[in-house]
């Protein structure tokens, strides 16, 4: 489902596999060869195949996004209200899961946000037209307070987790996830509110829109560049640990944009 476009499940799977799974596999092979060892080594070959198909390094997000699109298509076919769907997805997101390959164990948590974002896109017109600077400020204050309080609570839960019995660990894991969903949701609302206010009050230059269209490529390339700068160059020694994050950020952003633009035009 491409937002308002209604495709069959087969067409959707084919389209998203080409756009998400294929780049994930290709760049995961490159990532493994560069940073994890020789991809041609047959020892542990099964592990390599599963890792590559699941997305290596930061590329884990691409299979998750693929499953989110597929899951959204299925959930939208269910003849129940969106409120019930959201409640069910919240419960599923809170449950602890064992490791499942191909990023399926991560899907329930991230699909909750994906589904909520889709519904905001569908029905959030009134919110977008009535946004104000006071509401944006209030959303940020609420996020900051909740982040501090819930992060402290989560840290305490993590301390208890290591010595807790198995059943208690499951409960602590759920509490930790509740905290994370809480401050993450408020953070998304704060950022989204600020972005909506900005776009409502400013005409975005074309260069902003063009740069936004390169975000997918930037995400794919950025960790390759950062890892290379940090571990395969003398940059950390030459610039020092204080300046390193800022200089690495600028270099990574510029190179990621250039690589994205180059590959997009091919």
Coordinates of C-alpha atoms in Angstrom, one line a residue:
X1 CA 0.0 0.0 0.0
X2 CA 1.5 3.3 -1.1
X3 CA -0.7 5.4 1.2
X4 CA -3.7 6.1 -0.9
X5 CA -2.8 3.7 -3.7
X6 CA -4.7 0.4 -3.4
X7 CA -2.7 -2.5 -4.8
X8 CA -3.1 -6.2 -4.5
X9 CA -0.9 -8.0 -1.9
X10 CA 1.2 -9.6 -4.7
X11 CA 1.9 -6.3 -6.4
X12 CA 2.7 -4.7 -3.1
X13 CA 5.1 -7.5 -2.0
X14 CA 6.9 -7.4 -5.4
X15 CA 7.2 -3.6 -5.4
X16 CA 8.4 -3.3 -1.8
X17 CA 10.8 -6.2 -2.2
X18 CA 12.4 -4.4 -5.2
X19 CA 12.6 -1.1 -3.3
X20 CA 13.5 -2.4 0.2
X21 CA 14.6 -6.0 0.3
X22 CA 16.8 -5.9 -2.8
X23 CA 18.8 -2.8 -1.6
X24 CA 19.0 -4.4 1.9
X25 CA 20.5 -7.6 0.6
X26 CA 22.9 -5.9 -1.8
X27 CA 24.3 -3.5 0.8
X28 CA 24.2 -6.1 3.5
X29 CA 26.6 -8.2 1.4
X30 CA 28.9 -5.2 1.0
X31 CA 28.6 -4.4 4.7
X32 CA 29.5 -8.0 5.7
X33 CA 32.4 -8.1 3.4
X34 CA 33.8 -4.8 4.6
X35 CA 33.2 -5.0 8.3
X36 CA 32.3 -8.6 9.4
X37 CA 34.7 -10.8 7.4
X38 CA 35.0 -12.6 4.2
X39 CA 31.5 -13.3 2.7
X40 CA 33.0 -16.2 0.7
X41 CA 34.0 -18.1 3.8
X42 CA 31.8 -21.2 3.9
X43 CA 32.1 -21.6 7.7
X44 CA 29.0 -20.2 9.2
X45 CA 27.4 -19.8 5.8
X46 CA 23.9 -20.3 7.1
X47 CA 24.4 -17.6 9.7
X48 CA 25.6 -15.2 6.9
X49 CA 22.6 -15.9 4.7
X50 CA 20.1 -15.3 7.5
X51 CA 22.0 -12.1 8.6
X52 CA 22.1 -10.8 5.0
X53 CA 18.4 -11.4 4.5
X54 CA 17.6 -9.9 7.9
X55 CA 19.7 -6.7 7.1
X56 CA 23.2 -6.3 8.4
X57 CA 24.1 -3.4 10.7
X58 CA 21.8 -0.4 10.3
X59 CA 20.1 -2.1 7.3
X60 CA 17.9 -4.0 9.7
X61 CA 15.4 -1.2 9.2
X62 CA 14.7 -2.0 5.6
X63 CA 13.2 -5.5 6.2
X64 CA 11.2 -4.1 9.1
X65 CA 9.8 -1.4 6.8
X66 CA 9.0 -4.1 4.2
X67 CA 7.0 -6.1 6.8
X68 CA 5.3 -2.9 8.0
X69 CA 3.9 -2.3 4.5
X70 CA 2.8 -5.9 4.1
X71 CA 1.2 -5.9 7.6
X72 CA -0.6 -2.6 6.9
X73 CA -2.2 -4.0 3.8
X74 CA -3.5 -7.0 5.9
X75 CA -4.6 -4.9 8.9
X76 CA -6.5 -2.5 6.7
X77 CA -8.5 -5.4 5.3
X78 CA -9.8 -6.3 8.8
X79 CA -13.4 -5.3 9.5
X80 CA -12.9 -3.7 12.9
X81 CA -12.5 -0.1 14.0
X82 CA -9.2 1.7 13.9
X83 CA -9.4 2.2 17.7
X84 CA -9.6 -1.6 18.2
X85 CA -6.8 -2.2 15.8
X86 CA -4.6 0.3 17.6
X87 CA -5.3 -1.3 20.9
X88 CA -4.5 -4.8 19.6
X89 CA -1.3 -3.5 18.1
X90 CA -0.3 -1.8 21.3
X91 CA -0.8 -5.1 23.2
X92 CA 1.3 -6.9 20.6
X93 CA 4.0 -4.2 20.8
X94 CA 4.3 -4.6 24.6
X95 CA 4.8 -8.4 24.5
X96 CA 8.4 -9.8 24.7
X97 CA 9.4 -11.9 21.8
X98 CA 12.3 -14.4 21.3
X99 CA 14.6 -13.8 18.4
X100 CA 12.9 -14.4 15.0
X101 CA 15.0 -14.0 11.8
X102 CA 14.2 -11.5 9.1
X103 CA 13.5 -8.8 11.7
X104 CA 10.1 -10.3 12.5
X105 CA 10.6 -10.1 16.2
X106 CA 11.0 -6.3 15.9
X107 CA 7.9 -5.9 13.7
X108 CA 5.2 -5.6 16.4
X109 CA 6.9 -2.6 18.1
X110 CA 7.7 -0.6 15.0
X111 CA 4.4 -1.5 13.3
X112 CA 2.5 0.2 16.1
X113 CA 4.2 3.5 15.1
X114 CA 3.8 2.8 11.4
X115 CA 0.1 2.2 11.7
X116 CA -0.4 5.3 14.0
X117 CA 1.5 7.4 11.5
X118 CA -0.6 6.2 8.6
X119 CA -3.8 7.1 10.5
X120 CA -2.4 10.5 11.3
X121 CA -1.7 11.0 7.7
X122 CA -5.2 9.9 6.8
X123 CA -7.2 11.8 9.4
X124 CA -4.9 14.4 10.8
X125 CA -6.0 17.3 8.6
X126 CA -7.7 19.2 11.4
X127 CA -4.6 18.9 13.6
X128 CA -2.3 20.1 10.8
X129 CA -4.5 23.2 10.0
X130 CA -4.9 24.1 13.7
X131 CA -1.3 23.8 14.8
X132 CA 0.2 26.8 16.6
X133 CA 3.5 27.7 18.2
X134 CA 1.9 27.3 21.7
X135 CA 0.9 23.8 20.9
X136 CA 4.3 23.0 19.6
X137 CA 6.0 24.4 22.7
X138 CA 3.6 22.4 24.9
X139 CA 4.3 19.2 23.0
X140 CA 8.1 19.7 23.5
X141 CA 7.7 20.5 27.2
X142 CA 5.6 17.4 27.7
X143 CA 8.2 15.3 25.8
X144 CA 11.1 16.6 27.8
X145 CA 9.4 16.0 31.1
X146 CA 8.2 12.5 30.1
X147 CA 11.6 11.6 28.6
X148 CA 13.4 12.4 31.9
X149 CA 10.9 10.7 34.1
X150 CA 10.3 7.6 31.9
X151 CA 14.0 7.2 31.2
X152 CA 14.8 7.2 34.9
X153 CA 12.1 4.6 35.5
X154 CA 13.4 2.5 32.6
X155 CA 16.9 2.6 34.0
X156 CA 15.6 1.4 37.3
X157 CA 13.8 -1.4 35.6
X158 CA 17.0 -2.5 33.7
X159 CA 18.8 -2.7 37.1
X160 CA 16.1 -5.0 38.5
X161 CA 16.0 -7.1 35.3
X162 CA 19.4 -8.9 35.7
X163 CA 18.5 -10.4 39.1
X164 CA 14.8 -11.0 38.7
X165 CA 13.2 -14.4 38.2
X166 CA 12.0 -15.4 34.7
X167 CA 8.3 -14.4 35.2
X168 CA 9.3 -11.1 36.7
X169 CA 11.6 -10.4 33.8
X170 CA 8.7 -10.7 31.4
X171 CA 6.8 -8.1 33.5
X172 CA 9.8 -5.8 33.7
X173 CA 10.3 -6.1 30.0
X174 CA 6.7 -4.9 29.4
X175 CA 7.2 -2.0 31.8
X176 CA 10.4 -1.0 30.0
X177 CA 8.6 -1.1 26.6
X178 CA 5.7 1.0 28.0
X179 CA 8.2 3.6 29.1
X180 CA 9.9 3.5 25.7
X181 CA 6.6 3.8 23.7
X182 CA 5.5 6.6 26.0
X183 CA 8.5 9.0 25.5
X184 CA 9.0 7.9 21.9
X185 CA 5.4 8.7 21.0
X186 CA 5.6 12.1 22.6
X187 CA 8.9 12.8 20.9
X188 CA 7.4 11.9 17.5
X189 CA 4.4 14.2 18.2
X190 CA 6.8 17.1 19.2
X191 CA 8.9 16.7 16.1
X192 CA 5.9 16.3 13.8
X193 CA 4.2 19.3 15.3
X194 CA 7.2 21.5 14.8
X195 CA 7.6 20.2 11.2
X196 CA 3.9 20.9 10.4
X197 CA 4.1 24.4 11.9
X198 CA 7.2 25.2 9.8
X199 CA 5.7 23.9 6.6
X200 CA 2.5 25.8 7.3
X201 CA 4.3 29.1 7.8
X202 CA 7.1 28.8 5.2
X203 CA 7.4 28.0 1.6
X204 CA 10.0 25.3 1.3
X205 CA 12.7 26.0 -1.3
X206 CA 13.0 23.3 -4.0
X207 CA 16.4 22.3 -2.7
X208 CA 14.8 21.2 0.6
X209 CA 12.4 19.0 -1.3
X210 CA 15.1 17.6 -3.5
X211 CA 17.3 16.8 -0.5
X212 CA 14.3 15.1 1.2
X213 CA 14.0 12.8 -1.8
X214 CA 17.5 11.5 -1.1
X215 CA 16.8 10.5 2.5
X216 CA 16.6 6.8 1.7
X217 CA 20.0 6.8 0.1
X218 CA 21.5 8.9 3.0
X219 CA 20.2 6.3 5.4
X220 CA 21.8 3.4 3.5
X221 CA 25.2 5.1 2.9
X222 CA 25.7 6.9 6.2
X223 CA 26.9 4.1 8.4
X224 CA 29.4 2.9 5.8
X225 CA 31.0 6.3 5.8
X226 CA 30.9 6.8 9.6
X227 CA 32.5 3.4 10.2
X228 CA 35.2 4.1 7.6
X229 CA 36.0 7.5 9.1
X230 CA 36.1 6.2 12.7
X231 CA 38.0 2.9 12.2
X232 CA 39.9 3.1 9.0
X233 CA 41.3 6.7 8.9
X234 CA 43.3 8.8 11.2
X235 CA 40.5 11.4 11.5
X236 CA 39.8 10.6 15.2
X237 CA 43.5 11.1 16.1
X238 CA 43.8 14.3 14.1
X239 CA 40.7 16.2 15.2
X240 CA 40.2 14.9 18.7
X241 CA 37.2 13.3 20.4
X242 CA 35.4 16.6 21.0
X243 CA 35.4 17.8 17.3
X244 CA 35.2 14.3 15.8
X245 CA 31.4 13.8 16.0
X246 CA 30.7 17.2 14.3
X247 CA 33.3 16.8 11.6
X248 CA 32.3 13.2 10.9
X249 CA 28.6 14.3 10.8
X250 CA 29.3 17.0 8.1
X251 CA 31.5 14.7 6.0
X252 CA 29.0 11.9 6.3
X253 CA 26.1 14.0 5.4
X254 CA 27.8 15.6 2.3
X255 CA 29.1 12.3 1.0
X256 CA 25.8 10.5 1.7
X257 CA 23.9 13.2 -0.3
X258 CA 26.4 13.0 -3.2
X259 CA 26.3 9.2 -3.3
X260 CA 22.5 9.2 -3.1
X261 CA 22.1 11.7 -5.9
X262 CA 24.6 9.8 -8.0
X263 CA 23.0 6.4 -7.5
X264 CA 19.5 7.9 -8.0
X265 CA 20.4 9.3 -11.4
X266 CA 21.8 6.0 -12.6

